[in-house]
XYZ file of C-alpha atoms in Angstrom:
378
model
C 48.161 -68.706 -54.415
C 51.977 -68.212 -55.099
C 50.500 -64.435 -56.007
C 48.805 -64.191 -52.986
C 51.757 -65.749 -50.857
C 54.161 -63.108 -52.532
C 51.753 -60.324 -51.632
C 51.134 -61.270 -47.987
C 55.275 -61.176 -47.799
C 55.475 -57.787 -49.451
C 52.529 -56.405 -46.987
C 54.845 -57.804 -43.996
C 57.919 -56.497 -45.209
C 56.114 -52.749 -45.593
C 54.623 -52.850 -42.381
C 58.284 -53.887 -40.847
C 59.819 -51.387 -42.803
C 56.882 -48.710 -41.663
C 58.079 -49.661 -37.865
C 61.941 -49.128 -38.554
C 61.274 -45.679 -39.735
C 59.006 -44.918 -36.961
C 61.520 -46.091 -34.396
C 64.620 -44.313 -36.561
C 62.477 -41.181 -36.231
C 62.226 -41.689 -32.579
C 65.986 -42.203 -32.052
C 66.688 -38.929 -33.661
C 64.441 -36.808 -31.605
C 64.831 -38.318 -28.349
C 68.593 -40.073 -28.358
C 67.163 -43.523 -27.842
C 63.922 -45.588 -27.750
C 65.454 -48.512 -25.636
C 63.682 -47.583 -22.437
C 60.567 -47.107 -24.079
C 60.549 -50.820 -25.402
C 62.189 -52.377 -22.621
C 61.332 -50.770 -19.260
C 59.599 -53.438 -17.196
C 59.501 -55.518 -20.238
C 56.484 -53.657 -21.643
C 57.448 -54.321 -24.905
C 56.700 -58.251 -24.353
C 53.519 -57.614 -23.442
C 51.602 -55.138 -25.380
C 50.459 -55.316 -28.796
C 51.795 -53.770 -31.898
C 49.005 -50.666 -31.349
C 50.106 -49.963 -28.168
C 53.777 -50.562 -28.258
C 53.900 -47.647 -31.306
C 51.405 -45.427 -29.094
C 53.879 -45.625 -26.347
C 57.062 -45.009 -28.294
C 55.534 -42.150 -30.742
C 53.659 -40.737 -27.438
C 54.909 -40.719 -23.957
C 57.651 -43.425 -23.500
C 57.281 -46.006 -20.323
C 59.852 -45.090 -17.486
C 61.302 -42.035 -19.119
C 60.431 -38.363 -18.820
C 60.875 -36.065 -21.555
C 61.505 -32.413 -20.554
C 58.970 -29.887 -21.485
C 59.571 -26.080 -21.331
C 56.485 -25.066 -19.032
C 56.347 -24.576 -15.310
C 54.750 -28.105 -14.775
C 57.925 -29.552 -17.001
C 60.242 -27.657 -14.940
C 59.374 -28.940 -11.847
C 58.666 -32.658 -13.026
C 62.030 -32.512 -14.390
C 63.823 -31.357 -11.140
C 65.356 -34.116 -8.823
C 62.574 -35.919 -6.740
C 63.886 -34.554 -3.410
C 63.338 -30.856 -4.785
C 59.888 -31.380 -6.251
C 57.718 -31.140 -3.337
C 59.224 -27.653 -2.389
C 58.870 -26.434 -5.660
C 54.835 -27.480 -5.749
C 54.586 -26.125 -2.283
C 55.628 -22.813 -3.480
C 53.365 -23.266 -6.399
C 56.018 -23.106 -9.094
C 53.768 -25.659 -11.371
C 50.913 -23.186 -11.082
C 52.230 -19.832 -11.790
C 48.518 -17.799 -12.599
C 49.194 -16.761 -8.770
C 52.640 -15.133 -9.304
C 51.013 -13.366 -12.248
C 48.251 -12.160 -10.454
C 50.611 -10.872 -7.852
C 52.692 -9.114 -10.172
C 50.489 -7.570 -12.500
C 49.411 -4.557 -10.039
C 53.129 -3.786 -9.489
C 53.960 -3.609 -13.160
C 50.581 -1.437 -13.782
C 51.852 1.141 -10.815
C 55.791 1.242 -12.481
C 54.177 1.718 -16.125
C 51.885 4.571 -14.845
C 55.320 6.145 -12.922
C 57.032 6.004 -16.383
C 58.031 9.359 -17.947
C 55.983 10.524 -20.708
C 57.155 8.981 -23.937
C 59.221 6.116 -22.304
C 58.902 2.386 -21.629
C 58.588 1.413 -17.948
C 61.692 0.659 -15.834
C 63.152 -2.679 -17.178
C 65.204 -3.037 -14.330
C 62.192 -2.516 -11.940
C 60.055 -4.801 -13.671
C 62.567 -7.753 -13.348
C 63.250 -6.879 -9.716
C 59.411 -7.249 -8.946
C 58.899 -10.418 -11.162
C 61.533 -12.145 -8.903
C 59.918 -10.414 -5.669
C 56.442 -11.510 -6.533
C 57.524 -15.268 -7.733
C 59.446 -15.572 -3.843
C 56.496 -13.932 -1.887
C 53.684 -15.780 -3.897
C 55.848 -18.838 -2.689
C 56.341 -17.644 0.813
C 52.368 -17.017 1.114
C 51.442 -20.462 -0.242
C 53.963 -21.971 2.223
C 52.422 -20.170 4.861
C 48.829 -21.076 3.903
C 49.733 -24.260 3.822
C 51.361 -24.410 7.127
C 47.951 -23.084 8.725
C 45.410 -25.373 6.720
C 47.357 -28.707 6.767
C 44.190 -30.417 8.258
C 41.788 -28.504 6.437
C 43.816 -29.671 3.291
C 43.743 -33.016 3.845
C 39.750 -32.994 3.831
C 39.290 -31.293 0.559
C 39.862 -33.480 -2.680
C 41.701 -30.822 -4.542
C 44.392 -29.895 -2.119
C 44.653 -33.118 -0.279
C 47.843 -33.620 -1.896
C 49.816 -30.746 -1.405
C 53.252 -31.613 0.491
C 52.180 -30.540 3.645
C 48.811 -32.302 3.829
C 50.057 -35.652 2.435
C 53.092 -35.888 4.383
C 55.964 -35.203 2.021
C 57.179 -32.044 3.926
C 57.147 -31.564 7.488
C 56.364 -28.459 9.505
C 59.742 -27.967 10.399
C 61.242 -28.383 6.836
C 58.708 -26.064 5.761
C 59.201 -23.500 8.137
C 63.043 -23.567 7.103
C 61.617 -23.506 3.242
C 59.870 -20.315 4.202
C 62.596 -18.472 6.059
C 64.932 -19.186 3.122
C 62.091 -17.241 0.470
C 61.633 -14.582 2.918
C 65.522 -13.876 3.072
C 65.556 -13.921 -0.775
C 62.522 -11.569 -0.964
C 64.193 -9.397 1.331
C 67.393 -9.094 -0.636
C 65.109 -7.880 -3.397
C 63.233 -5.055 -1.074
C 66.865 -3.788 -0.342
C 67.449 -2.968 -3.573
C 65.015 -0.339 -3.375
C 64.811 2.713 -1.763
C 64.255 3.681 2.007
C 60.749 4.387 1.502
C 59.837 1.434 -0.433
C 61.747 -0.686 1.942
C 59.667 0.314 5.058
C 56.421 0.290 2.939
C 57.108 -3.188 1.322
C 57.829 -4.434 5.218
C 54.318 -3.288 6.201
C 52.495 -5.955 3.593
C 54.209 -8.686 6.171
C 51.414 -8.572 8.626
C 48.756 -8.925 5.596
C 50.720 -12.023 4.261
C 50.972 -13.722 7.718
C 47.236 -13.447 8.484
C 45.425 -13.733 5.622
C 45.205 -17.589 5.475
C 43.685 -17.193 9.082
C 40.680 -15.002 7.841
C 38.817 -17.780 6.219
C 38.202 -19.054 9.791
C 36.647 -15.623 10.860
C 34.739 -14.113 7.920
C 33.179 -14.785 4.956
C 35.399 -11.991 3.137
C 38.930 -13.538 3.090
C 38.781 -12.525 -0.639
C 38.940 -8.855 0.584
C 42.136 -9.717 2.691
C 43.408 -11.478 -0.190
C 42.912 -8.162 -2.348
C 44.851 -5.774 0.272
C 47.280 -8.348 0.184
C 47.790 -9.257 -3.442
C 47.599 -5.634 -4.546
C 50.266 -4.179 -2.218
C 52.391 -4.031 -5.095
C 50.164 -0.839 -6.576
C 51.768 1.264 -3.957
C 55.164 -0.232 -3.960
C 55.753 -0.115 -7.786
C 55.000 3.475 -8.050
C 57.218 4.483 -4.698
C 59.885 2.132 -6.082
C 60.557 4.312 -9.582
C 59.366 7.731 -7.649
C 60.812 7.593 -4.120
C 57.385 7.826 -2.735
C 53.482 7.357 -3.137
C 51.544 9.752 -5.204
C 48.316 8.896 -3.451
C 45.893 10.381 -6.108
C 47.068 7.875 -8.781
C 48.190 4.883 -6.800
C 45.226 4.747 -3.555
C 42.427 4.558 -6.707
C 45.028 1.815 -8.602
C 44.947 -0.222 -5.315
C 41.474 0.037 -4.776
C 40.735 -1.237 -8.559
C 43.122 -4.089 -7.850
C 41.436 -5.200 -4.397
C 37.992 -5.224 -6.572
C 39.601 -7.077 -9.335
C 40.608 -9.882 -6.522
C 37.389 -9.586 -5.060
C 35.793 -10.818 -8.568
C 38.635 -13.390 -9.770
C 39.080 -15.069 -6.492
C 35.163 -15.519 -5.858
C 34.637 -17.058 -8.861
C 37.859 -19.007 -7.791
C 36.266 -19.880 -4.238
C 33.282 -21.323 -6.488
C 35.413 -24.522 -6.938
C 35.633 -25.791 -3.414
C 32.144 -24.312 -2.023
C 31.001 -27.681 -1.504
C 34.105 -28.939 0.647
C 34.618 -25.563 2.363
C 31.003 -26.061 3.676
C 31.968 -29.546 5.100
C 35.158 -28.516 6.688
C 33.605 -25.469 8.049
C 36.208 -22.390 6.604
C 34.224 -19.526 5.033
C 34.370 -17.594 1.348
C 32.591 -14.957 -0.740
C 31.330 -17.861 -2.738
C 29.479 -19.085 0.290
C 28.144 -15.750 1.320
C 27.206 -14.706 -2.126
C 26.057 -17.913 -3.174
C 23.094 -17.156 -6.215
C 24.022 -13.154 -5.838
C 27.233 -13.971 -7.298
C 26.950 -12.392 -10.105
C 25.157 -9.444 -9.089
C 27.936 -8.698 -6.543
C 30.782 -9.084 -9.103
C 29.100 -6.637 -11.499
C 29.238 -4.165 -8.366
C 32.951 -4.726 -7.877
C 33.717 -4.496 -11.616
C 31.931 -1.145 -11.640
C 34.371 0.006 -8.744
C 37.307 -1.385 -10.388
C 36.969 0.370 -13.690
C 35.895 4.006 -11.497
C 39.343 3.450 -9.795
C 40.908 2.922 -13.096
C 39.422 6.092 -14.752
C 40.443 8.125 -11.682
C 44.122 6.821 -11.578
C 44.609 7.291 -15.228
C 43.464 10.839 -15.503
C 45.555 11.875 -12.200
C 48.453 10.038 -14.051
C 47.562 12.282 -17.367
C 46.811 8.765 -19.198
C 45.894 8.911 -22.892
C 43.672 7.053 -25.719
C 45.246 3.927 -25.697
C 45.243 3.454 -21.860
C 40.872 4.244 -21.975
C 41.008 1.961 -24.959
C 42.409 -0.899 -22.841
C 40.103 -0.130 -19.855
C 37.481 -0.279 -22.470
C 38.506 -4.005 -23.168
C 39.073 -4.665 -19.491
C 35.386 -3.597 -19.104
C 34.124 -5.981 -21.936
C 36.404 -9.065 -20.538
C 34.880 -8.707 -16.961
C 31.427 -8.494 -18.736
C 31.776 -11.574 -20.439
C 33.625 -13.392 -17.642
C 30.459 -12.369 -15.313
C 28.059 -13.283 -17.729
C 29.154 -16.734 -19.040
C 30.884 -18.205 -15.948
C 28.917 -21.139 -14.057
C 29.526 -21.053 -10.451
C 28.304 -24.726 -10.307
C 30.999 -26.122 -13.120
C 34.167 -26.166 -10.911
C 36.106 -26.617 -14.514
C 34.627 -23.550 -15.792
C 35.219 -21.185 -12.601
C 39.050 -22.300 -13.383
C 38.964 -21.245 -16.852
C 37.467 -17.886 -15.816
C 39.711 -17.289 -12.984
C 42.971 -18.211 -15.167
C 41.723 -15.650 -17.867
C 42.316 -12.881 -15.597
C 45.908 -12.782 -16.527
C 45.199 -11.867 -20.039
C 42.880 -9.023 -18.693
C 45.793 -7.582 -16.619
C 48.521 -7.882 -19.494
C 45.787 -6.150 -21.660
C 45.335 -3.394 -19.100
C 49.247 -2.982 -18.561
C 49.956 -2.989 -22.505
C 47.206 -0.154 -22.497
C 49.196 1.553 -19.845
C 52.866 1.364 -21.502
C 50.851 2.291 -25.094
C 49.658 5.392 -23.387
C 52.415 6.371 -21.899
C 54.039 6.440 -25.150
C 51.329 8.476 -26.539
C 51.954 11.169 -24.209
C 54.103 14.508 -24.741
C 56.759 15.558 -22.364
C 56.358 18.922 -20.898
C 59.409 21.632 -20.978
C 60.038 20.845 -16.762
C 59.919 16.994 -17.705
C 62.594 17.424 -20.184
C 64.679 19.882 -17.888
C 64.382 17.015 -15.001
C 65.732 14.196 -17.521
C 68.584 16.764 -18.617
C 69.427 17.574 -15.095
C 69.593 13.705 -14.256
C 71.853 13.172 -17.112
C 73.989 15.674 -16.044
């Protein structure tokens, strides 16, 4: 009996030592564990097992910062968070899809054997963030009543009442003012070209009320950077390169946004808005295959007119394989799979950009290009 009591005592001490070690580790990692145990008296009402999970995982009443878009938004002051969510800062995929056609165009405009203009890439990244945020703000202002009726969008800041229409309008003015500042860093041709896209930015959200092809108008809007990127580097558009690239981008948007629209087709039908998902229905994959063919044709033509080399065409082949897998495997009746396939298009766009950059580095400069570079340096 004495031996049994001794073993029990040793086991109890070992458990206490183990808990103390875990708390010490947590204190070293996060600075304090008091809030994890004492918020709302949770430590007094939970079993030891639950307390251990709360301490070693997410603590009660405390937010630990994570270096991610969602983490940045959640770490922001409470009064600022609705505005960051309004511009979709926590969901950066839309910014990527707006930015990538700009990056393609800037990459294609680079001198043979050279990397793309890094200053332009940075300017357009800031511009894409601001304009995507402005577009989302405009969209939510137009769609406030529709968003309230759709489960996925009912919690958006304007639809839920966190932000009023007037506050959203003021915020929109701030975003557009900052975007104008970015645009004014470009040449006069590009300033005029960029300003011309505003009509599309403001009218796109209305298209779902009048046509089953709002995704086409979104494509015209989202891929304006395919024209603007080249003109920002070169001073004007070379339409033999820019126009095929722009058409390819529009086709790409029709692909990924039709897949995206299948998430909401039941709710869209109920509230009375239109989309390519409702128009194409079970013929979606056939149409997406046609859009893919048009996109690849445009990329090949743009590459040929820009004197692209082998790495570019390898990247276009990889894009074709990616799209074929996307279209073949997507389950248009499963919203979570539609989102997964939609989000994978960021990697597709980055793959093409990598092909453009490496293809450009593969090129050899002509004597005229060497002379132009020397003249610009002198």
